[in-house]
Coordinates of C-alpha atoms in Angstrom, one line a residue:
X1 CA 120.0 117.2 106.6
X2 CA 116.8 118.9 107.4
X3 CA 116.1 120.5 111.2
X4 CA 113.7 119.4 113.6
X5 CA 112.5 122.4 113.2
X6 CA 111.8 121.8 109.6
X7 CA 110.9 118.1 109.8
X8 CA 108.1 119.1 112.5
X9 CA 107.0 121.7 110.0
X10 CA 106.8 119.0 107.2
X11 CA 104.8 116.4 109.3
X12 CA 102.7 119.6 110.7
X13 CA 102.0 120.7 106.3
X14 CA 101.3 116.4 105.4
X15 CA 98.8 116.3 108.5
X16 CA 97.2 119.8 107.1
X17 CA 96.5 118.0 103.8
X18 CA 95.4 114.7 105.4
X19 CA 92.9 117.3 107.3
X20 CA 92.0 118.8 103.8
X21 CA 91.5 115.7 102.3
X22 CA 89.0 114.5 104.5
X23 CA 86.9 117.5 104.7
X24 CA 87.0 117.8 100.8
X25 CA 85.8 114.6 100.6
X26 CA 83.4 114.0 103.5
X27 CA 81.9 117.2 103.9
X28 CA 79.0 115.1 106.3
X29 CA 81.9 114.6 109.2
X30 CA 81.7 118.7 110.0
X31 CA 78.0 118.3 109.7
X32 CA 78.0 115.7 112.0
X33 CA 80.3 117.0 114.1
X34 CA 78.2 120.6 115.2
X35 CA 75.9 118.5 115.8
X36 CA 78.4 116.4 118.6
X37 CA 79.2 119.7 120.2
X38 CA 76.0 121.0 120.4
X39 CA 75.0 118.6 122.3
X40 CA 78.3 118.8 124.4
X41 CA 80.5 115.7 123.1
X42 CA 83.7 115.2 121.2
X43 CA 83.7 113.3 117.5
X44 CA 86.5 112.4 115.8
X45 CA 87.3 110.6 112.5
X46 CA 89.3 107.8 112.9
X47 CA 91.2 104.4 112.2
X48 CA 91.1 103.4 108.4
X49 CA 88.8 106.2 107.6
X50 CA 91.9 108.6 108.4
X51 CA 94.3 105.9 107.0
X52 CA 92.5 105.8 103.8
X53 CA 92.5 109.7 103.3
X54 CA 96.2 109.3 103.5
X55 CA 96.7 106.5 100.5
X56 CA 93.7 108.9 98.7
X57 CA 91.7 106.3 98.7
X58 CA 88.9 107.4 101.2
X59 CA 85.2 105.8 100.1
X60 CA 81.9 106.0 101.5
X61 CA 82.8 104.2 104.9
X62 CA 83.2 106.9 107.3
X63 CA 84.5 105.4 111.2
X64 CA 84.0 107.7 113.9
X65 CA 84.8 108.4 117.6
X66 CA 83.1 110.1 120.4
X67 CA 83.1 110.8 124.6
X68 CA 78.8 110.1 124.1
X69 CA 77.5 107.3 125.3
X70 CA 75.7 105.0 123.3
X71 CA 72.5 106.0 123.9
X72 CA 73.3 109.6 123.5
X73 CA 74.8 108.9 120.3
X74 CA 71.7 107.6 119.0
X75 CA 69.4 110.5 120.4
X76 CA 72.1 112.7 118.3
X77 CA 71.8 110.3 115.0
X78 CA 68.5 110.0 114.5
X79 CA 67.3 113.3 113.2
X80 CA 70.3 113.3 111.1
X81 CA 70.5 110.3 109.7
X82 CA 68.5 108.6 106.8
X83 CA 68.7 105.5 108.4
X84 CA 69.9 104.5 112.2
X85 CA 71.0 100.5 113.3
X86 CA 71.9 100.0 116.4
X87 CA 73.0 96.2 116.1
X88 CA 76.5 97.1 117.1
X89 CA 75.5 98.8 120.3
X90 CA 76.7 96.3 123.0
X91 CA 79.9 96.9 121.9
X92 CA 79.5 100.7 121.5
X93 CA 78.7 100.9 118.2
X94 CA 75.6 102.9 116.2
X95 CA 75.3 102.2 112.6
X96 CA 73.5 105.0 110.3
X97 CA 73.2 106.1 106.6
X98 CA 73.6 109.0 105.4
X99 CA 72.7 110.8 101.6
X100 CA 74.7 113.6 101.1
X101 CA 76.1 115.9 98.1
X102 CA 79.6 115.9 97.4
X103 CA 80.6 118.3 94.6
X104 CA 78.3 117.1 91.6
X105 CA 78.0 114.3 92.9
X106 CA 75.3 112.5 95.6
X107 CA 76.8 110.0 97.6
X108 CA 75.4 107.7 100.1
X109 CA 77.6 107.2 103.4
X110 CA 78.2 104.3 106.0
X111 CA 78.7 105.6 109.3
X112 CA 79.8 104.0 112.5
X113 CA 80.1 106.2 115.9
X114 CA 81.9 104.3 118.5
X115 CA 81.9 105.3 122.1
X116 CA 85.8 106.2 123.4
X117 CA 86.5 102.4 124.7
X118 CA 88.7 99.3 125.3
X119 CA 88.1 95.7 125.1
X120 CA 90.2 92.8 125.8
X121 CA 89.5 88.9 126.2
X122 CA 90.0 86.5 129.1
X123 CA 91.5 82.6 128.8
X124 CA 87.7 81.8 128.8
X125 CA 85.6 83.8 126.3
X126 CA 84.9 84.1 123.0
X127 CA 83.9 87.7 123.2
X128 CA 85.6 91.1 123.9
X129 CA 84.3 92.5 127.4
X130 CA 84.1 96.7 126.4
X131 CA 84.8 99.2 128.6
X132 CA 84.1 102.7 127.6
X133 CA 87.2 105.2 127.8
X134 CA 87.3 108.6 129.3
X135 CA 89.7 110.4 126.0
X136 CA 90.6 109.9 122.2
X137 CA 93.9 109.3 123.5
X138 CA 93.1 106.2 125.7
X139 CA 90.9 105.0 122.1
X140 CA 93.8 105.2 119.9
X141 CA 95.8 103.5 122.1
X142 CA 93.6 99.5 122.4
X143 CA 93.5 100.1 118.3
X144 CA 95.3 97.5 116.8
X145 CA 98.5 99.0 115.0
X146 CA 99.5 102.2 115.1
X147 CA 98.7 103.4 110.6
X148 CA 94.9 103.2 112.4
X149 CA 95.3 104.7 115.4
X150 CA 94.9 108.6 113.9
X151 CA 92.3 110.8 114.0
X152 CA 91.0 114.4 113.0
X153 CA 89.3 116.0 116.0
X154 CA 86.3 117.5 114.6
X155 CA 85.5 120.2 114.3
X156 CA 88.5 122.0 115.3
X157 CA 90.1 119.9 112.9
X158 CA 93.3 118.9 114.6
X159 CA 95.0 116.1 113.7
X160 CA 95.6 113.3 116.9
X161 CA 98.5 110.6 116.0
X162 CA 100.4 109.6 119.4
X163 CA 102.2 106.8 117.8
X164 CA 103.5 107.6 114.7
X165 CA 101.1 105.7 112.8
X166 CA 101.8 109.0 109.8
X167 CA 105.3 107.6 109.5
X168 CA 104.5 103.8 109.9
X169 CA 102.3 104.5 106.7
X170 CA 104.8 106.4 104.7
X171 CA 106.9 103.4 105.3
X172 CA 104.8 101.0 104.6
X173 CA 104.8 99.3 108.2
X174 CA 102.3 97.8 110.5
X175 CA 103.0 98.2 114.1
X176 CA 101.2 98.1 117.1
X177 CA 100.3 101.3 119.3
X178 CA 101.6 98.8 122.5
X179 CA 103.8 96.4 122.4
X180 CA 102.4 93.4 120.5
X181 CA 101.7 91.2 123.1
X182 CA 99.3 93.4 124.9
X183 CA 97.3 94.3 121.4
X184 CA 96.6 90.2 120.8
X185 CA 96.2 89.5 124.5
X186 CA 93.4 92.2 124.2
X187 CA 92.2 90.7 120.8
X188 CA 94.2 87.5 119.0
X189 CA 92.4 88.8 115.8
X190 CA 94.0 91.0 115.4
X191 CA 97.5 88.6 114.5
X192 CA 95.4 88.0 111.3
X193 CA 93.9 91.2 110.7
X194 CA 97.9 91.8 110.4
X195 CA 98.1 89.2 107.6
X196 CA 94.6 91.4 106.6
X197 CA 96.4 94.8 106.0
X198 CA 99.6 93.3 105.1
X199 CA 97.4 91.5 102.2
X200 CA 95.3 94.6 101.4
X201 CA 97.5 97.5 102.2
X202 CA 100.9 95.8 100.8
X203 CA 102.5 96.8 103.9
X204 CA 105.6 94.6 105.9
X205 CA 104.7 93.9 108.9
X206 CA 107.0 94.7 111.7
X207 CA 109.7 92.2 113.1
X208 CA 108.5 92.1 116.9
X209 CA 104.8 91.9 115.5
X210 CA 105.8 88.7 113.7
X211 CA 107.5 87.3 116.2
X212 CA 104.5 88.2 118.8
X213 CA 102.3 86.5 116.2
X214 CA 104.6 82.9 116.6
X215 CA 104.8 83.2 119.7
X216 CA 100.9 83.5 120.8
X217 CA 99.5 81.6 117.5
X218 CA 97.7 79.2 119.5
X219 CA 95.2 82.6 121.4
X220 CA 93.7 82.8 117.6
X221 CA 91.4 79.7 119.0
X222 CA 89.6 81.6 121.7
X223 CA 88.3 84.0 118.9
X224 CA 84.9 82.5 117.2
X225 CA 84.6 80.8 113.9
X226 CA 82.5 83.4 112.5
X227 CA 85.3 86.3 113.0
X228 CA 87.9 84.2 111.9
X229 CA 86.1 83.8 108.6
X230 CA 85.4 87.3 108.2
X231 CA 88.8 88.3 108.8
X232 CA 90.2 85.5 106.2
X233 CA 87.5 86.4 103.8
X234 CA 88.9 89.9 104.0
X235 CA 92.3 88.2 103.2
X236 CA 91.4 86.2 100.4
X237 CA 89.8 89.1 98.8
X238 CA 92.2 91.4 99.0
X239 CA 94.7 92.8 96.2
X240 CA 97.8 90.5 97.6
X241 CA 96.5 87.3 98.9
X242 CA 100.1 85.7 99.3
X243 CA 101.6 88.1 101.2
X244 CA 98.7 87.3 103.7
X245 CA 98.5 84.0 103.3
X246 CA 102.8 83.4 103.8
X247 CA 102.5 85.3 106.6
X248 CA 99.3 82.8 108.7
X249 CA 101.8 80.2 107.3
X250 CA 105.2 81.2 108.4
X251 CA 103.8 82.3 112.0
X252 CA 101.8 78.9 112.9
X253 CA 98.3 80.5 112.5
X254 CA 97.2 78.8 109.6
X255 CA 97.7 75.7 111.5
X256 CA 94.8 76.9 113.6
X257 CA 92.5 78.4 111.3
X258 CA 93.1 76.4 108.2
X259 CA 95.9 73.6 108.6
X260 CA 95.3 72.2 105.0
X261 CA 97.0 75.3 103.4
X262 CA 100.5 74.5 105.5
X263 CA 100.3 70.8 104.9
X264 CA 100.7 71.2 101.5
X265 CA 104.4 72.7 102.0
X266 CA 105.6 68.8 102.3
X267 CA 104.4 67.5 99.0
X268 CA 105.5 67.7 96.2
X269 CA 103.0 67.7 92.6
X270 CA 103.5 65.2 89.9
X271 CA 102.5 67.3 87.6
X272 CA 104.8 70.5 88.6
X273 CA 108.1 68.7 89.8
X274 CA 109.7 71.9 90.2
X275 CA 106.9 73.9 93.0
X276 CA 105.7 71.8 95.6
X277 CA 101.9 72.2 95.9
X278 CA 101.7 74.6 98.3
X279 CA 103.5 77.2 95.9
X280 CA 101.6 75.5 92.7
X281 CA 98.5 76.6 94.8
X282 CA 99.4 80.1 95.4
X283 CA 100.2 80.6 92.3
X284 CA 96.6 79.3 90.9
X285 CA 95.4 81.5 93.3
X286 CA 96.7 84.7 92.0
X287 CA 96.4 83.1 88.0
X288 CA 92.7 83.1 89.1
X289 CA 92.5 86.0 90.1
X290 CA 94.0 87.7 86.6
X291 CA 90.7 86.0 85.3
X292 CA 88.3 87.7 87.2
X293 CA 85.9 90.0 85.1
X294 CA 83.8 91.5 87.3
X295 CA 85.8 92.2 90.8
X296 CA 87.2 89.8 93.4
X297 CA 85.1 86.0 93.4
X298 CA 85.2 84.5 96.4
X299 CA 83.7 82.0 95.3
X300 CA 87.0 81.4 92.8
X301 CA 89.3 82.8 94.9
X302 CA 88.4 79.8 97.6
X303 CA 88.3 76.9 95.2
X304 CA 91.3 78.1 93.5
X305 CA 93.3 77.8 97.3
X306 CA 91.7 74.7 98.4
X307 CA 91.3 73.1 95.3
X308 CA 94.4 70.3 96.3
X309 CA 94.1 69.7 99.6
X310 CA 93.7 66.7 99.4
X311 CA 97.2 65.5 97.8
X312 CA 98.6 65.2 101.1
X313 CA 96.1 62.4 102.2
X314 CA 96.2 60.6 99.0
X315 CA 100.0 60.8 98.3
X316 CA 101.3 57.6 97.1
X317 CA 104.8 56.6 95.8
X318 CA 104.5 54.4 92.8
X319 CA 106.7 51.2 92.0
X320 CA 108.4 53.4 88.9
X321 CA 109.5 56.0 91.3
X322 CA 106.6 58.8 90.4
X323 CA 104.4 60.1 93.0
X324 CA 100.6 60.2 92.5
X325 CA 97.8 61.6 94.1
X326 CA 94.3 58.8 92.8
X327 CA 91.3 60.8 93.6
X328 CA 92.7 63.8 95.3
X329 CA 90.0 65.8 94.1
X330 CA 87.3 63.7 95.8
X331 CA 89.0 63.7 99.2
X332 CA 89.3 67.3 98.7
X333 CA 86.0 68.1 98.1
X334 CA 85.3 66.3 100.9
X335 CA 87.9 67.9 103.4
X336 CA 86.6 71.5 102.1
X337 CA 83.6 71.0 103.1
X338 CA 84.6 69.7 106.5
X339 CA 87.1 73.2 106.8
X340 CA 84.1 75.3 105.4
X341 CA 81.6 74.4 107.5
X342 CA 83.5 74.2 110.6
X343 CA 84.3 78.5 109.4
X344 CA 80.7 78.8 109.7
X345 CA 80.4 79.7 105.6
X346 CA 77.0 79.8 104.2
X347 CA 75.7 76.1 102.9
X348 CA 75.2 77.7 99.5
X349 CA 79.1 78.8 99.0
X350 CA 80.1 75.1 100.9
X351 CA 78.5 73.6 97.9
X352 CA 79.7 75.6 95.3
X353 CA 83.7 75.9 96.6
X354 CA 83.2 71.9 97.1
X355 CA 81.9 70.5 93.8
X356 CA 84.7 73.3 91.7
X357 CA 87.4 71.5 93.7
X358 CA 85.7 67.9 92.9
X359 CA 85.7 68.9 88.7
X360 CA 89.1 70.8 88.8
X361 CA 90.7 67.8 87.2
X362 CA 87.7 66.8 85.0
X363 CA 89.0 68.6 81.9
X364 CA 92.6 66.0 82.0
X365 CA 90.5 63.4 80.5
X366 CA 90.1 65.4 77.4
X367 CA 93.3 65.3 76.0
X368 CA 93.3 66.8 72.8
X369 CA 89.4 66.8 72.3
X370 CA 88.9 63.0 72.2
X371 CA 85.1 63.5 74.2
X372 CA 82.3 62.5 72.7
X373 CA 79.3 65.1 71.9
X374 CA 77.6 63.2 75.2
X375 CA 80.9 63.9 77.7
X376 CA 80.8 67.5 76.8
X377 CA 77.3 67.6 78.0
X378 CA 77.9 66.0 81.2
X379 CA 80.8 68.2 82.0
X380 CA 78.2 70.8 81.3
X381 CA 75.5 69.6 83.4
X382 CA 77.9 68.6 86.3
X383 CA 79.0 72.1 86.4
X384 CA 75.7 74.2 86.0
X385 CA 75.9 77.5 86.9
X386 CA 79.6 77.2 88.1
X387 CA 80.6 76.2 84.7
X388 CA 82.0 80.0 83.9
X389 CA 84.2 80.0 87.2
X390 CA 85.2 76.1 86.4
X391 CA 86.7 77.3 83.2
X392 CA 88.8 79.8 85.3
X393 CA 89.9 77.4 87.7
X394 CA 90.9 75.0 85.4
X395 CA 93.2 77.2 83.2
X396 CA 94.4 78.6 86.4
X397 CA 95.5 75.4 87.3
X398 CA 98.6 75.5 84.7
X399 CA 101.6 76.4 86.8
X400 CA 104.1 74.3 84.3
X401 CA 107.0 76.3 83.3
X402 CA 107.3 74.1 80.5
X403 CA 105.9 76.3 77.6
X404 CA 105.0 73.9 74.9
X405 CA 102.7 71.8 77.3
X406 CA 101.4 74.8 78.8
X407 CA 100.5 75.9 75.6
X408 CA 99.2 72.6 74.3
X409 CA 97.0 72.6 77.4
X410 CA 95.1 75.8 76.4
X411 CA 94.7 75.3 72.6
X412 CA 92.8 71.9 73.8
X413 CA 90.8 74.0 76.6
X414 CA 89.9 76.3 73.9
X415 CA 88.7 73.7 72.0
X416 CA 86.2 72.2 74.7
X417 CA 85.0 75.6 75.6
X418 CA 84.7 75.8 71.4
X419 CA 82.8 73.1 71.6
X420 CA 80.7 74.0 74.9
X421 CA 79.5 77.3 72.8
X422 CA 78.6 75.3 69.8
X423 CA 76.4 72.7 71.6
X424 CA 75.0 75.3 73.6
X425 CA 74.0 76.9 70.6
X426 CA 72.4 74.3 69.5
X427 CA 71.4 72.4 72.7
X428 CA 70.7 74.9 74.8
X429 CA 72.9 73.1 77.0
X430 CA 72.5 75.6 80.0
X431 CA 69.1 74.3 80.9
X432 CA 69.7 70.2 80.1
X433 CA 66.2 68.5 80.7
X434 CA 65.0 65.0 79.0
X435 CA 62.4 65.6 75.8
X436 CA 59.7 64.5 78.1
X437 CA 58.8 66.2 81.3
X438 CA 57.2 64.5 84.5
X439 CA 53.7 64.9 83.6
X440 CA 54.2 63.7 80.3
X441 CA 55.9 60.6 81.6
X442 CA 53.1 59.7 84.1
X443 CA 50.3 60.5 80.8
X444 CA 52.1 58.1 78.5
X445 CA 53.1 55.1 81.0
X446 CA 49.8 55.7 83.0
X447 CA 51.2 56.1 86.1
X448 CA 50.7 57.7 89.3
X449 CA 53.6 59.9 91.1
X450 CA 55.5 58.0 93.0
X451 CA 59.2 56.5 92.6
X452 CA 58.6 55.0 88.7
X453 CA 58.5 58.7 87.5
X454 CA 61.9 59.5 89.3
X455 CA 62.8 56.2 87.7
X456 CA 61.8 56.8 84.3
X457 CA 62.8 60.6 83.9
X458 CA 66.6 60.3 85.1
X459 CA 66.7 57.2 82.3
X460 CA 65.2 59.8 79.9
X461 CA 68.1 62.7 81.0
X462 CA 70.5 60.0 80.7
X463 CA 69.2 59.6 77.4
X464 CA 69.3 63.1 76.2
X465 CA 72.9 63.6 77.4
X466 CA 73.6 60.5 75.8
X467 CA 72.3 61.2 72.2
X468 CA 71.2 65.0 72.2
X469 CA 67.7 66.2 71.5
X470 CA 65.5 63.2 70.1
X471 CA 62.3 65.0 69.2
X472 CA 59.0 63.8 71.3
X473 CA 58.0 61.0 69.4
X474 CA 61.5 59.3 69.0
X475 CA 61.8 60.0 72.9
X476 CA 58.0 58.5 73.5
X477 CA 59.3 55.4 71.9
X478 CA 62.2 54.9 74.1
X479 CA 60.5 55.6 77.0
X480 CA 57.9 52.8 76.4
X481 CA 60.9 50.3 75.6
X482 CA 62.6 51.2 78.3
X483 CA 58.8 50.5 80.6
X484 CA 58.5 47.5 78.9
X485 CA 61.9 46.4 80.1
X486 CA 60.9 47.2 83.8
X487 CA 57.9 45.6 83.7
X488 CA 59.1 42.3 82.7

């Protein structure tokens, strides 16, 4: 068994690289630090910045930490920087960019210079009050666990970790600096910005911080909308949504902050007799996310968690002992964008997370390709731009261990999406219009705008995903039959 003599001089040689690391990498922090001292303040990197440097994966966020004020940080910043916000400064914060060479290589930093301080709630507010601290110490301890309370005092370069947030992170733990009822008392957030790292980081999270987390579920709703959603956007996006997700779940948050996820522990899918729908749904989650091509999708990762949430309200037990959910994907779209809204998301991503869980189960009427030419086309045009993350969704939505129908079930998506690129080819089915435009409408009926034109061009659209392309004068023809019709 090693010393303590040697096991201090281990910890002393892992903090000397962590120092290293951080230097080699961010050459800018001693830069900005003479700068701190010469104007008589401390800086220090800190939090995830110093975390990150330890699991080697420091980027271009830089956080740092500092006895200046506010205001003095920004007289400091300002000659430095290449660009300076201040939109954080209420609660201590001065934003700034910074272009600097690394190596070969140019690199264009974040930075964020907090002001030493502490911030807590009351029973009545929706906002942290800040205080501003006196030492780095008295920082590190309000931060919420203990693998981001570290920091590198600049630019001596000595290495500050008071609560053994070095071996937290070697063991893959989230703690908090406190005990874990004072850090949510100060901040209920910060229960899911546990489910956050847990997610991102693929850390455990501590027994008593779980059990703090059950026990004071119900603070999360004194913290806004807006930073609940960032925090579960963080979540969702991160590399293990489940582990997240479980944990809101197991500790009562989710009930809080998105209820529809734990009511779907109780039911049980037709479809997937052996998962009930909440596990079905993680696991379309994460068969989602093996289809992404370009990075995490929100946008898929969303629909792909909500996309049956509304089997529990349309459960129904049938006479021949099945269980069937009519129309769950109506209700569901409907009940996302009641969850979505209320989280403050933009209208734009409302939409589009709403009407990809309303088509999830459009592709079941297909069965082995018996669509007409003209269905294809509507599942085309109902999709419109989302039709690439529909496709993703819907093959995610497989979960059946049973291998022949799983396998039966893509050989026949293949063949619509076969028969998607073939029509598109031909169709140009991206851009779906009727062979007569607006103007063309009112020239040949001799009509004014006004409601008739509406009239006439959605019975031409209807027509071209009826039939296909008709060619003008075929579609003329029509037109004037169809006018004739209406006028009689």
């Amino acid at each position: 068994m090693p010393n303590a003599n040697e096991e201090t001089r281990a910890l002393s040689q892992v903090q000397d690289r962590a120092v290293s690391e951080l230097l080699r990498v961010a050459p800018v922090a001693d830069d900005l630090a003479r700068r701190f001292q010469e104007a008589g303040f401390s800086l220090a990197l800190v939090g995830g910045s110093v975390r990150d440097a330890l699991l080697g994966r420091l980027g271009n966020d830089l956080d740092f930490t500092t006895d200046a004020l506010p205001q003095d940080v920004l007289k400091i910043m300002r000659p430095w920087a290449d660009a300076v916000w201040d939109v954080g400064i209420a609660f201590g914060t001065v934003g700034a960019q910074k272009e600097a060479r690394v190596g070969d290589t140019d690199r264009s930093f974040q930075i964020e210079v907090t002001t030493y301080r502490s911030e807590a709630y009351d029973r009545t507010s929706r906002k942290p009050e800040v205080s501003y601290g006196d030492s780095i110490e008295d920082d590190l301890v309000r931060r919420d666990f203990t693998v981001n309370a570290m920091a590198v005092a600049l630019p001596e370069k000595r290495f500050v970790d008071p609560h053994g947030g070095l071996d937290d992170l070697a063991a893959g733990v989230l703690r908090t600096p406190g005990t874990p009822e004072a850090s949510f008392s100060d901040d209920p957030l910060r229960m899911m910005r546990a489910a956050r790292f847990a997610a991102q980081l693929d850390f455990e999270v501590a027994a008593e911080v779980v059990a703090a987390m059950k026990e004071m579920a119900g603070r999360i709703e004194i913290v806004s909308a807006e930073r609940v959603r960032d925090e579960l956007n963080k979540l969702i996006l991160s590399p293990h949504p489940r582990k997240g997700l479980s944990l809101l779940v197991d500790t009562g948050i989710a009930e809080y902050v998105l209820p529809e996820l734990p009511a779907l522990h109780l039911e049980r899918d037709e479809h997937h007799r052996h998962k009930d729908v909440y596990e079905h749904t993680l696991i379309v989650l994460e068969q989602a996310m093996a289809l992404e091509d370009d990075g995490p999708d929100l946008t898929l990762r969303l629909a792909a968690l909500l996309h049956d949430i509304g089997k529990p309200r349309t459960r129904r037990f049938e006479n021949d002992g099945r269980v069937s959910f009519h129309h769950h994907e109506m209700v569901g779209a409907k009940m996302t964008k009641k969850r979505m809204t209320a989280l403050k998301y933009s209208n734009e991503l409302v939409k589009d997370v709403s009407r990809l869980v309303e088509l999830h189960l459009r592709f079941h009427g297909y069965g082995t390709g018996e669509w007409t030419d003209s269905a294809v086309r509507r599942y085309v045009r109902d999709a419109g731009p989302l039709l690439s993350r529909l496709h993703k969704l819907t093959r995610s939505d497989c979960t059946t261990r049973n291998r022949r129908k799983a396998t039966a079930l893509s050989r026949a998506y293949d063949g619509l999406e076969k028969r998607i690129a073939e029509l598109q080819e031909q169709e140009e089915l991206d851009a779906i219009r009727p062979d007569l435009d607006g103007n063309q409408i009112m020239e040949i009926l001799g009509v004014k705008p006004g409601p008739a034109v509406g009239l006439a061009y959605k019975h031409m659209l209807e027509l071209r995903l009826e039939h296909g392309p008709m060619g003008h004068d075929a579609a003329v023809a029509l037109l004037k039959e169809w006018w004739a019709g209406q006028q009689g």
